[in-house]
Each structure stands twice: as C-alpha cells, then as structure tokens.
Amino acid sequence: MEMYADMETRDLMLGNVGMRRVKLKLVILLVLLAILKEVRSHGEQPLSRIAIDKAAFALHDLAYVKASPTILGARGETAEWVTLEFGTSNPSIDDWIGVFSPANFSATTCYGENPRVNPLFLCSAPIKYQYANYSSPEYKVTGKGLLQLQLINQRSDFSFALFSGGLSNPKLMALSNHVAFSNPNAPVYPRIAQGKLWNEMTVTWTSGYGIDEAEPFVEWGPKGGDSIRSPAGTLTFDRTSMCGAPARTVGWRDPGFIHTSFLKELWPNRVYTYKLGHRLYTGRYVWSQKYHFRASPYPGQNSPQRVVIFGDMGKDEADGSNEYNNFQQGSLNTTKQLIQDLNNIDIVFHIGDICYANGYLSQWDQFTAQVEPIASTVPYMIASGNHERDWPGTGSFYGNMDSGGECGVLAETMFYVPTQNRAKFWYSTDYGMFHFCIADTEHDWREGTEQYKFIEKCLESVDRQKQPWLIFLAHRVLGYSSCICYAEEGSFEEPMGRESLQKLWQKYKVDIAIYGHVHNYERTCPIYQNKCTRDEKHHYNGTLNGTIHVVAGGGGASLSTFTTFQTKWSLFKDHDYGFVKLTAFDHSNLLFEYKKSSDGKVYDSFRLSRDYRDILACTVDSCPSMTLAS
C-alpha cells in the first residue's frame, strides 16, 4: 500500500510538472500568437473602434458645438481648417467629437446587413474623430473646449457631433451647424499613371459630377504651347459592389465619380501642363487648378532616371485625429519627404496596402488628398495588397477579411494601372532603362497559373541591351524576410513564395526584387536558393549571379518586429519608416538608396556596375543546358 501511495504521489508530482510544462508552453504559444497577430494585423482601423450599433440619442440643452467658418474653399481650396467651440455641463475625459459627412447622418432605416434594431439613428461611421480634451486639457473641469480640424472637399457637407460614453457606448449630446465647400462637386485630387504605351500618360481624378450632369475632360499641352482637350471615361459603384461589412454597412460612403483620361503621343521627357475640366450641360465650365508632369523617357533612353518604391504607407490626418497605431509618424513623414524631393523623383511605386481604409470608404478621399502633390506631378503606380483585396469567397488567394469588404473595388477604381483586366492586378511597365514586372500576391502566382505565365512573359520580353535594369515588385514577401512572422513559420518568406518564382528570377537575371507587407526595411545579398552568390555588400561589379531581395514596407504603417535569428543572407535591417530610391545613371551604373522618412537621409546603399556582356554571361540555372549536339 505504501509503495502504491508513493507511486501515486510520484505520478501526481510528475503530473503537476507535466501540467506546468504544458501551461508554460501554452503561455509561450499565446505570446507568439499575440506577436504574430500584431505583426499581421497591425492594429484595427480606428473608425472600427466606434460602436455605431450602440449609439444613442441623448441631446442635452446645455451641450453645444459651433463650427466656423461655414463656407470653405471660396478661392478654390480643396482643404481648409475648421474651428470648433463646444461644451457640456457634464464633461468626461472620454467625450469625443465625430465629423460626419453628409451632415445629416440621421436615418430612419439602416442598410439590410446592419444588425441595428430600433431605435435607429446612427447608421454610418464618422469620417474622422478626436477626443474633446485633445487640445483643451481643462475640458474635464470647465466643460468647454476648442478644437481645430482639417477638412477636405469630399462632395458633401459636414457636421460635428459631441458624444459622451466613449467610443464603446456613444451617446449624442450635441450637433453643430453645417459646414460646406463652395463647390463640393469640383474635380479634385488628380493622380497620374503610366499608360499601356510608353508615350501615354493617364490622369485619374474624383468629382461629384456624373455623366448625366457634365462631360469630363483634361485640357493639356506642352508647357508654353497650345492646349488640346481629351475626353475622360467615368466610373463609379454602389453599396452592392462591396463584398461585406463594414464597406457595405457603417463604412459605406458615396465614392462620387472617378474619371480617367488618356493623354497620348507624348514627346519623351517633355514637360506638359494640364487641368481638369467638366462642361456642365447648362453650358458652364468647372475647372481645377493647373498641374504639370514630365513625360516618360523612351524605353532604353540613356539619361538619369530616378524611381521611388515603398509599401504600406497608409494615411493620417495633419490635425492628429483618427490616430492609427502611430501611422502619423511614418505616413505623413514619408509623404513630406517625397514632396520635398519631388524635383529628384521621376516615378513612384506604392506596392500595396495603400491607405488602410479597411472598409471605411471616406479614407480613400483622405489618402488621395494627402498624396496629391506627388501623384499629380509624377506617375503614381500601385500594386494590390491584402488590405485592398482580401475577402473570403471573392477569388482572393487568401481567405482573410483584411480589405474590410472592399475586395479590390476601391483600388481598382480609384487608381489606374496598365493591366489587361483590373480584377487581375498584375502588369508590366517601362521607364527608360528600367523594366518593371509587378505581381499581384492576392492572386495565385504559383507555377501553372495565369499569373505565373504573365510573370515569365514579362521577364523574358525585356531587351536587356536597352533596359538593363530588371525589377520585380510585389506586396507580400515572395523572397526573403527576417520578420518574426515568417521566422516563426520557418520559411523567412510568404509560404510558397519563392519556390515557383526563384528559377524565373535566376533564369532571366532579375536584378532586384522589392516587397512590402512587412513593415520595416531589409536588404539581402545577391541570392539564389538560400545561398549568397556574391560577398560584397556595397558595390557589385559584373554579374550578380543572383537577385537582391529588399523589404521596403516601412512607408508608414506600424512597424514589424525582426526575429532574433541571425540569417547569413541579411545584410542590412532597419526597424524604422523609410523608402527605397533607385537611380539609373546610364546602362552600366545603378545606385540603390534606402532613406529614412524622418530626415530623408541615406542609411543604406549599394551600386551596381556592369557591361551588357555581364548580363549575357551564364550563371547557375540562368542559361539553357549545353549538350553535345549544341
């Protein structure tokens, strides 16, 4: 009996030890999952924190909000500051101000998918919000505050609502007077992009004029020369085009009308001026301000050419509202640096995760307004990311809900890219001595697929004598990354990422592959099949024998954590916001630079120097196998 008791005691002790080990492993697993979740989701869209379904009607006689001025954009401005005076007799630190547009957000019914039941009141999210004590630290004591908010022209009027109860249990205490732009339908926020031909530029913009109200066009011509008018096509969509909530429920907002005009037969490198126009059927004309751009160089042209590449920038507000995981720190800084250096930039590639609207459609207007100084002047080319495309049951390669129900509709409509089919967001484009192949990682890229065939055709079609610099771009990391999210999976890449594509990169001698998705910066050695093919770090002469892989996802979104594992192929890492710049001086010399968004200074760089014969040279798996017959 004693032996049995001792055995029982031993088993219990061992069991307790085993349980402690299981619990310890469980804790470690939960911590890792939390880290992975943070890395992958990068926080929730700030507007999603507002419990619209719990909003209650609780107007109070002693609560008020006053907005001034009431008329904005009297001289054609598309952005203006509004001052709010507000107060209540029962202030709290979690009181907040919501900006609503259209101003009359009260509704008697909500959209069918909205789970709201009676009493119905608030069926749409505000376009931005800020806490009442943000710039009035004495608000909790005095019950009075002042707040300045920046508004952009978004095709409708605005109102401002004071809420108590925080974001989780909002109660409407006061509603302001209405504020509006003098012409809310005006053409705004042009974004230019390369067309399908080298001598073609497209201009896309947003307005409140449908085709039954006005004819859209671009008036343009060489700087100092005669102007002509090119008509524009018009697109829009409705709530049913969205794939799910919140895009088709509380996040829905009328997108207005998106117009695209094609400016053709441009002279290489010539500066052109343009302005957006609408001829109303009353005979009146509505105009934008005047803009300019420089036409693209002829493919193969030997002249300095400068390219900026980054991913995952997102948008933020200059007034500090809607703070989204410190996006303001990176997003606005990146935008600022690009604007300051715009005279030294020829084309921009934003490779996915554009504005993180995540189903709150008002944010697309905010983003196009933020990048207007850039996108109106140089081609602003985008790629599809998970926060634009992913939605279950919509043909997305991933079954996630990262797009918030947008399922690609916004990205495919708000920006032009030279695809054969916008729903298949892969394309190629030339810029002088560069040839770019842009993949869509939200669709299957593996061998045998339609996209794989496109990628191979894109890579094999380039004439390397004329366009020696071959660049592969994609949102998700199909190459190499030391992000903890990939390291914990043991892949150091998107699962199945490079397995099919690395033989194409090697065969066609892709110089550099650049990705977003992971929010940091990292550069590898020239690499093929996990092995560095060159030992140098900052200057490469002759053939690379592999491809240099770069993560440039630090455009502005909350930063991703690196693994502690030391990988031999990783040459430089930076846990900060920044972007990549490529400068082709001629057919033999390319400069790569990584710049921080905080100061615009170069923190990593390398040079490629080679002759055409170096590109022709055979390396491992880059040339056909030789036989006795050949």
XYZ file of C-alpha atoms in Angstrom:
630
model
C 0.000 0.000 0.000
C 2.847 2.361 0.866
C 4.523 1.600 -2.456
C 1.231 2.285 -4.247
C 0.865 5.538 -2.328
C 4.405 6.514 -3.208
C 3.770 5.687 -6.870
C 0.553 7.648 -6.757
C 2.362 10.587 -5.177
C 5.089 10.334 -7.778
C 2.568 10.264 -10.598
C 0.796 13.274 -9.132
C 4.098 15.122 -8.844
C 5.051 14.188 -12.374
C 1.592 15.151 -13.485
C 1.944 18.564 -11.849
C 5.320 19.044 -13.515
C 3.788 17.981 -16.817
C 0.890 20.359 -16.315
C 3.285 23.191 -15.527
C 5.222 22.422 -18.710
C 2.003 22.355 -20.723
C 0.917 25.650 -19.168
C 4.331 27.177 -19.862
C 4.188 26.046 -23.485
C 0.654 27.392 -23.726
C 1.750 30.771 -22.386
C 4.660 30.867 -24.842
C 2.302 29.912 -27.672
C -0.168 32.619 -26.689
C 2.623 35.207 -26.566
C 3.837 34.151 -30.015
C 0.310 34.243 -31.370
C -0.159 37.703 -29.914
C 3.073 38.852 -31.564
C 2.087 37.282 -34.865
C -1.368 38.824 -34.672
C 0.173 42.220 -34.007
C 2.594 41.821 -36.896
C -0.063 40.692 -39.332
C -2.995 42.900 -38.385
C -1.023 45.995 -37.358
C -3.942 47.188 -35.270
C -7.535 47.869 -36.091
C -8.851 50.649 -38.265
C -9.517 53.479 -35.780
C -13.035 54.100 -37.074
C -13.892 50.474 -36.299
C -13.416 51.201 -32.595
C -16.630 53.233 -32.580
C -19.615 51.073 -31.597
C -22.035 52.524 -34.121
C -24.629 49.904 -33.204
C -24.756 51.236 -29.613
C -25.034 54.926 -30.469
C -27.903 56.548 -28.577
C -29.820 59.804 -28.991
C -29.264 61.933 -25.849
C -29.337 65.606 -26.860
C -28.862 67.986 -23.929
C -29.900 71.659 -23.755
C -26.622 72.648 -22.085
C -24.408 70.872 -24.628
C -23.358 72.594 -27.846
C -20.975 72.510 -30.818
C -20.318 75.528 -33.036
C -18.264 75.288 -36.249
C -16.680 78.111 -38.226
C -16.263 79.133 -40.933
C -19.372 77.690 -42.543
C -18.253 78.126 -46.168
C -14.941 76.600 -47.249
C -12.910 76.721 -50.442
C -14.136 80.124 -51.573
C -10.960 80.570 -53.651
C -10.831 77.017 -54.921
C -9.026 75.437 -51.954
C -9.564 71.698 -51.554
C -8.505 71.609 -47.880
C -9.375 74.029 -45.075
C -9.227 74.204 -41.283
C -12.382 74.482 -39.193
C -12.531 75.685 -35.588
C -14.959 74.020 -33.194
C -16.232 75.535 -29.957
C -18.055 73.041 -27.768
C -19.190 72.458 -24.248
C -21.351 70.423 -21.889
C -22.453 70.610 -18.249
C -21.263 67.068 -17.552
C -17.833 66.644 -19.173
C -15.818 63.432 -19.151
C -12.337 62.517 -20.351
C -13.786 60.058 -22.854
C -16.071 62.589 -24.585
C -15.297 62.875 -28.269
C -16.140 64.809 -31.424
C -17.190 62.988 -34.577
C -17.075 64.548 -38.050
C -19.919 63.401 -40.261
C -20.393 63.800 -44.000
C -23.045 64.092 -45.324
C -24.014 66.383 -42.452
C -27.466 64.855 -41.962
C -26.466 61.396 -40.782
C -29.779 60.672 -39.090
C -31.668 57.906 -40.883
C -34.953 56.093 -40.407
C -33.606 52.838 -41.768
C -30.230 51.179 -41.910
C -28.865 49.004 -44.671
C -30.126 45.440 -44.546
C -26.852 43.897 -43.407
C -26.575 46.281 -40.467
C -27.708 44.431 -37.310
C -29.175 47.622 -35.813
C -32.665 47.370 -34.376
C -34.961 50.118 -33.068
C -34.415 52.847 -32.225
C -32.480 53.559 -35.436
C -30.293 56.618 -35.507
C -26.615 56.306 -36.413
C -26.073 54.035 -39.392
C -22.720 55.298 -40.652
C -19.333 55.895 -39.094
C -17.875 59.400 -38.899
C -15.170 60.260 -41.410
C -12.863 61.189 -38.513
C -12.974 61.755 -34.765
C -10.994 63.334 -31.947
C -11.277 63.394 -28.167
C -12.758 66.569 -26.677
C -9.742 67.181 -24.445
C -7.175 66.751 -27.251
C -6.276 70.448 -27.356
C -8.258 71.528 -24.268
C -6.684 69.813 -21.253
C -9.035 71.683 -18.856
C -12.123 70.329 -20.592
C -12.829 67.819 -17.788
C -13.024 70.736 -15.332
C -14.522 73.559 -17.371
C -16.716 71.561 -19.738
C -15.584 73.817 -22.584
C -13.161 73.190 -25.392
C -11.666 74.317 -28.685
C -10.598 72.016 -31.487
C -9.190 72.634 -34.950
C -9.808 70.016 -37.613
C -8.774 69.907 -41.254
C -11.456 69.086 -43.817
C -11.008 68.180 -47.463
C -13.531 68.572 -50.252
C -15.435 65.267 -50.271
C -18.548 66.066 -52.335
C -20.866 66.765 -49.409
C -21.418 68.981 -46.370
C -20.195 68.310 -42.816
C -21.500 68.371 -39.268
C -19.780 67.833 -35.935
C -21.261 65.810 -33.083
C -20.278 65.785 -29.398
C -20.547 62.322 -27.826
C -20.267 61.055 -24.274
C -19.792 57.417 -23.286
C -16.514 56.969 -25.131
C -16.204 55.011 -28.356
C -17.749 51.839 -26.944
C -21.061 53.321 -25.733
C -21.554 56.612 -27.615
C -24.376 58.992 -26.675
C -25.004 62.007 -28.864
C -25.167 65.160 -26.729
C -24.965 67.979 -29.292
C -24.872 68.545 -33.031
C -23.275 71.507 -34.795
C -24.314 73.749 -37.647
C -23.472 72.557 -41.159
C -20.224 73.391 -42.964
C -19.695 73.001 -46.715
C -17.239 73.704 -49.525
C -18.430 76.303 -52.004
C -18.320 73.723 -54.815
C -18.419 70.239 -53.277
C -18.603 68.588 -56.723
C -15.380 70.144 -58.018
C -12.764 67.932 -59.738
C -10.091 67.111 -57.171
C -7.001 65.040 -56.327
C -5.557 64.111 -59.744
C -3.282 61.075 -59.851
C -1.317 60.367 -62.987
C -0.058 56.961 -64.073
C 1.756 55.364 -66.969
C -0.485 54.142 -69.758
C -0.133 50.888 -71.667
C 2.248 52.573 -74.124
C 5.476 54.319 -73.193
C 4.283 57.647 -74.672
C 0.939 57.686 -72.901
C 0.025 59.192 -69.527
C -3.283 58.734 -67.770
C -4.963 61.247 -65.460
C -7.500 59.988 -62.917
C -9.484 62.241 -60.594
C -12.627 62.377 -58.462
C -15.643 64.655 -58.725
C -19.318 64.869 -57.858
C -20.445 65.133 -61.499
C -21.998 62.103 -63.157
C -22.198 61.651 -66.913
C -25.813 62.858 -66.865
C -24.656 66.219 -65.459
C -21.380 67.072 -67.178
C -18.749 65.994 -69.696
C -15.343 65.372 -68.064
C -12.102 66.132 -69.900
C -8.472 67.163 -69.465
C -7.165 70.311 -71.114
C -3.455 69.801 -71.678
C -0.455 70.571 -73.815
C 3.316 71.145 -73.826
C 4.405 73.834 -71.413
C 4.186 77.162 -73.218
C 2.446 75.568 -76.198
C -1.075 75.078 -77.483
C -3.577 73.011 -75.496
C -5.995 70.344 -76.587
C -8.820 68.563 -74.778
C -9.003 64.818 -74.212
C -12.253 63.251 -73.018
C -12.409 61.139 -69.877
C -14.268 57.965 -69.054
C -16.336 57.828 -65.866
C -16.692 55.018 -63.322
C -18.490 54.642 -60.026
C -20.001 51.890 -57.899
C -22.681 51.447 -55.298
C -23.035 49.736 -51.970
C -23.865 46.383 -53.567
C -20.435 46.363 -55.242
C -18.892 45.886 -51.821
C -18.408 42.333 -50.590
C -19.245 42.748 -46.917
C -19.203 44.854 -43.759
C -18.110 47.459 -42.906
C -17.678 48.535 -46.564
C -21.353 47.979 -47.367
C -22.697 48.986 -43.932
C -21.333 51.582 -41.485
C -18.213 52.207 -43.570
C -20.062 52.962 -46.794
C -19.838 56.457 -48.255
C -20.750 57.513 -51.763
C -17.449 57.491 -53.713
C -18.581 60.105 -56.208
C -17.397 59.676 -59.768
C -13.912 58.623 -60.835
C -12.746 59.899 -64.220
C -9.750 58.791 -66.316
C -8.371 60.483 -69.415
C -5.619 59.173 -71.695
C -3.033 61.693 -72.901
C -1.357 60.154 -75.930
C 1.591 60.622 -78.298
C 3.714 62.440 -75.743
C 7.224 63.567 -76.583
C 9.787 61.889 -74.311
C 10.871 63.968 -71.315
C 8.830 66.985 -72.364
C 7.030 68.942 -69.632
C 3.260 69.177 -70.071
C 0.693 71.224 -68.184
C -2.883 70.134 -67.603
C -6.061 70.957 -65.742
C -9.232 69.007 -65.103
C -12.496 70.235 -66.552
C -16.200 69.494 -66.559
C -18.576 71.030 -69.084
C -21.961 71.138 -67.415
C -24.992 70.649 -69.633
C -26.045 74.177 -68.700
C -23.003 75.329 -70.684
C -20.960 76.348 -67.633
C -17.406 75.043 -67.109
C -15.902 73.889 -63.826
C -12.103 73.788 -63.624
C -9.393 72.547 -61.324
C -6.115 74.334 -60.739
C -3.294 73.818 -63.252
C -0.802 70.952 -62.802
C 2.236 69.692 -64.691
C 4.182 66.500 -65.365
C 7.181 65.325 -67.352
C 6.538 62.670 -69.995
C 8.307 59.337 -69.629
C 11.604 58.717 -71.433
C 11.728 56.467 -74.446
C 12.379 52.829 -73.420
C 16.145 52.399 -73.359
C 16.862 56.117 -73.348
C 20.229 56.863 -71.745
C 19.523 59.601 -69.196
C 19.406 59.791 -65.380
C 16.183 58.176 -64.149
C 15.002 58.127 -60.523
C 12.470 55.735 -59.050
C 10.960 55.665 -55.527
C 9.480 52.442 -54.140
C 7.746 51.669 -50.847
C 4.739 49.817 -49.466
C 2.226 50.039 -46.636
C 2.128 53.799 -46.186
C -1.483 54.334 -45.185
C -2.863 57.796 -44.459
C -3.128 60.024 -41.474
C -4.526 63.384 -40.505
C -2.487 66.545 -40.111
C -4.852 67.542 -37.288
C -3.985 64.442 -35.229
C -7.402 62.819 -35.474
C -8.036 59.124 -36.149
C -4.606 58.179 -34.833
C -3.942 54.671 -36.186
C -1.064 52.906 -34.441
C 1.285 55.857 -34.901
C 0.676 55.953 -38.660
C 1.044 59.704 -38.441
C 4.688 59.370 -37.519
C 5.518 57.410 -40.654
C 2.842 58.158 -43.237
C 2.955 61.940 -43.086
C 6.747 61.932 -42.821
C 7.111 59.737 -45.898
C 4.711 61.973 -47.807
C 6.591 65.072 -46.656
C 9.985 63.707 -47.726
C 8.725 62.765 -51.188
C 7.179 66.208 -51.677
C 10.409 67.911 -50.614
C 12.453 65.798 -53.047
C 9.903 65.817 -55.860
C 12.270 67.549 -58.300
C 14.534 64.495 -57.994
C 11.843 61.825 -58.456
C 10.546 60.602 -61.824
C 8.099 57.834 -60.878
C 6.700 56.302 -57.665
C 5.642 52.706 -56.946
C 3.404 52.184 -53.899
C 3.433 48.402 -53.690
C 0.262 47.569 -51.802
C -1.602 48.449 -48.616
C -2.423 51.867 -49.953
C -4.484 53.678 -47.313
C -5.772 51.006 -44.885
C -9.353 52.178 -45.285
C -10.340 48.609 -44.370
C -13.913 49.174 -45.494
C -14.325 52.823 -44.397
C -14.574 54.396 -47.826
C -14.165 58.021 -46.739
C -10.485 57.280 -46.125
C -9.737 56.897 -49.838
C -10.559 60.567 -50.389
C -8.336 61.415 -47.434
C -5.475 59.438 -48.952
C -5.739 60.857 -52.476
C -5.758 64.327 -50.921
C -2.640 63.502 -48.894
C -0.599 62.313 -51.894
C -1.976 64.830 -54.412
C 1.230 66.927 -54.564
C 3.108 63.746 -55.552
C 0.547 61.864 -57.623
C -0.449 64.932 -59.656
C 3.157 65.503 -60.752
C 4.840 62.093 -61.238
C 3.309 58.717 -62.189
C 1.944 57.085 -59.017
C 1.831 53.357 -59.708
C 0.253 50.993 -57.197
C 0.167 47.265 -56.522
C -2.564 45.267 -54.835
C -2.162 44.430 -51.151
C -4.119 42.351 -48.677
C -5.806 45.455 -47.228
C -7.161 46.276 -50.676
C -8.176 42.822 -51.901
C -8.575 40.041 -49.336
C -12.117 38.852 -48.696
C -13.470 35.308 -48.420
C -15.239 33.850 -51.413
C -14.161 36.550 -53.872
C -11.333 34.820 -55.718
C -8.667 36.089 -53.336
C -5.748 33.704 -52.838
C -6.175 34.217 -49.091
C -9.429 33.791 -47.165
C -8.786 36.698 -44.816
C -11.002 39.744 -44.254
C -8.241 42.368 -44.426
C -9.998 44.561 -47.007
C -12.984 45.217 -44.757
C -15.328 44.176 -47.546
C -13.750 46.298 -50.302
C -12.488 43.189 -52.142
C -10.360 45.258 -54.522
C -13.105 47.526 -55.880
C -11.690 50.756 -54.428
C -8.078 50.167 -55.503
C -9.137 49.024 -58.960
C -11.296 52.125 -59.470
C -9.520 54.967 -57.640
C -6.163 54.372 -59.373
C -5.302 53.438 -62.936
C -2.764 50.705 -63.677
C -1.980 49.349 -67.163
C -3.441 45.884 -66.611
C -5.366 43.887 -69.185
C -8.003 43.231 -66.527
C -8.159 45.363 -63.379
C -9.512 42.461 -61.359
C -6.176 40.748 -62.129
C -3.836 43.352 -60.752
C -0.572 42.274 -62.362
C 1.132 44.356 -65.036
C 4.404 45.491 -66.568
C 5.631 48.987 -67.290
C 8.768 50.579 -68.737
C 10.561 53.682 -67.612
C 13.626 54.459 -69.705
C 16.304 51.938 -68.799
C 14.039 50.184 -66.276
C 11.639 47.334 -66.911
C 9.223 46.599 -64.055
C 7.196 43.439 -63.525
C 4.519 43.990 -60.862
C 2.878 40.893 -59.362
C -0.432 40.599 -57.502
C 0.202 38.487 -54.423
C -3.508 38.385 -53.572
C -3.919 36.019 -56.537
C -2.148 32.696 -57.030
C 1.342 33.140 -58.520
C 2.485 29.513 -58.463
C 3.715 27.585 -61.473
C 0.980 26.763 -63.957
C -1.273 29.673 -63.017
C -2.265 32.557 -65.267
C -0.197 34.982 -63.223
C 2.892 32.770 -63.336
C 2.668 32.768 -67.137
C 2.396 36.561 -67.104
C 5.436 36.913 -64.835
C 7.562 34.717 -67.094
C 6.415 36.578 -70.203
C 7.146 39.907 -68.537
C 10.663 38.839 -67.548
C 11.604 37.189 -70.832
C 10.285 40.008 -73.040
C 12.718 42.703 -71.887
C 15.592 43.703 -74.159
C 18.440 43.933 -71.635
C 20.659 45.840 -74.023
C 18.172 48.724 -73.952
C 16.703 48.121 -70.495
C 19.435 46.554 -68.379
C 17.689 47.155 -65.026
C 15.063 44.466 -64.432
C 12.999 44.985 -61.265
C 10.371 42.658 -59.762
C 7.767 44.198 -57.419
C 5.097 42.596 -55.237
C 3.258 43.296 -51.998
C 3.789 40.144 -49.948
C 7.349 38.950 -49.456
C 7.928 36.290 -52.105
C 11.672 36.395 -51.493
C 13.356 36.743 -48.103
C 12.442 38.467 -44.846
C 13.638 38.221 -41.249
C 10.248 39.303 -39.903
C 9.265 37.301 -36.819
C 6.002 36.419 -38.558
C 7.909 34.474 -41.228
C 10.691 33.224 -38.973
C 8.232 31.505 -36.634
C 6.796 29.691 -39.652
C 10.320 28.596 -40.569
C 10.009 29.980 -44.087
C 11.521 33.507 -43.979
C 9.062 34.254 -46.790
C 5.390 34.126 -47.658
C 4.570 30.395 -47.597
C 5.091 29.012 -51.128
C 6.547 32.435 -52.002
C 9.778 31.853 -53.890
C 9.509 28.131 -54.582
C 7.987 28.643 -58.032
C 9.448 32.027 -58.886
C 13.113 31.818 -57.939
C 14.002 29.845 -61.051
C 12.401 32.615 -63.145
C 14.310 35.343 -61.305
C 17.522 33.426 -61.841
C 16.854 32.447 -65.452
C 16.019 35.989 -66.539
C 18.570 37.647 -64.223
C 16.264 39.864 -62.175
C 18.476 42.458 -60.513
C 16.319 43.491 -57.554
C 13.039 42.204 -56.112
C 11.232 44.586 -53.741
C 8.290 43.847 -51.426
C 6.062 45.480 -48.830
C 3.697 43.775 -46.334
C 6.382 43.532 -43.649
C 6.663 46.982 -42.111
C 10.395 47.519 -41.909
C 13.445 47.649 -44.161
C 15.770 44.772 -45.031
C 18.246 44.008 -47.821
C 19.773 40.675 -48.722
C 22.927 39.722 -50.534
C 22.523 38.629 -54.175
C 20.984 35.241 -53.502
C 19.744 32.093 -55.174
C 18.295 29.061 -53.382
C 19.183 30.425 -49.931
C 22.853 30.952 -50.796
C 24.624 34.270 -51.288
C 26.162 34.447 -54.752
C 28.398 37.455 -54.026
C 30.296 38.505 -50.903
C 30.355 42.252 -51.475
C 27.932 44.492 -49.585
C 28.011 47.932 -51.169
C 29.496 47.715 -54.666
C 28.890 44.984 -57.220
C 30.915 44.794 -60.416
C 29.872 42.440 -63.181
C 27.190 39.795 -62.923
C 25.309 39.357 -59.653
C 24.757 35.606 -60.136
C 21.558 36.020 -58.105
C 18.854 38.514 -57.155
C 18.988 41.113 -54.374
C 15.776 40.975 -52.322
C 14.530 44.038 -50.460
C 11.694 44.598 -47.999
C 10.527 48.226 -48.199
C 7.284 48.091 -46.252
C 8.090 50.948 -43.881
C 6.069 53.591 -45.697
C 4.047 54.470 -42.612
C 2.138 51.578 -41.052
C 3.006 50.358 -37.541
C 6.382 48.664 -37.604
C 7.036 44.903 -37.786
C 9.413 43.088 -35.465
C 12.520 41.257 -36.662
C 13.334 37.765 -35.445
C 16.372 37.312 -33.208
C 17.673 34.604 -35.544
C 20.763 35.722 -37.436
C 20.374 34.951 -41.122
C 23.503 34.869 -43.282
C 21.769 36.410 -46.275
C 20.532 39.548 -44.468
C 22.959 42.446 -44.983
C 21.050 45.382 -43.532
C 17.966 45.755 -41.321
C 16.176 48.852 -40.060
C 13.186 48.882 -37.724
C 12.010 52.287 -38.894
C 9.991 54.116 -41.525
C 11.565 54.711 -44.912
C 11.560 54.168 -48.661
C 13.831 52.993 -51.464
C 15.219 55.088 -54.290
C 16.820 53.717 -57.466
C 18.869 55.977 -59.715
C 19.966 54.706 -63.122
C 22.795 56.950 -64.307
C 23.262 55.039 -67.554
C 23.124 51.492 -68.923
C 26.025 50.389 -66.733
C 25.575 52.138 -63.386
C 22.729 51.932 -60.881
C 22.583 53.417 -57.372
C 20.300 51.910 -54.720
C 19.479 54.009 -51.635
C 17.364 53.449 -48.547
C 16.211 56.698 -46.911
C 14.505 57.238 -43.580
C 11.198 59.105 -43.605
C 12.186 61.057 -40.503
C 15.011 63.015 -42.140
C 15.327 61.911 -45.777
C 18.963 60.862 -45.252
C 20.519 57.742 -46.773
C 21.106 54.914 -44.277
C 21.898 52.044 -46.654
C 23.101 51.947 -50.246
C 24.898 49.938 -52.885
C 25.984 50.325 -56.511
C 25.724 48.024 -59.499
C 28.336 48.478 -62.222
C 28.465 46.230 -65.266
C 28.526 45.962 -69.054
C 25.983 44.343 -71.333
C 28.201 41.267 -71.659
C 27.824 40.727 -67.877
C 24.083 40.310 -68.354
C 24.660 37.805 -71.144
C 27.004 35.718 -69.003
C 25.629 32.360 -67.852
C 25.217 31.654 -64.159
C 23.618 28.753 -62.299
C 20.238 27.951 -63.901
C 20.318 31.146 -65.957
C 21.128 29.666 -69.354
C 19.951 26.552 -71.229
C 21.881 23.389 -70.504
C 24.580 22.623 -73.050
C 24.568 19.281 -74.847
C 26.947 17.568 -77.270
C 24.549 18.396 -80.103
C 24.595 22.102 -79.327
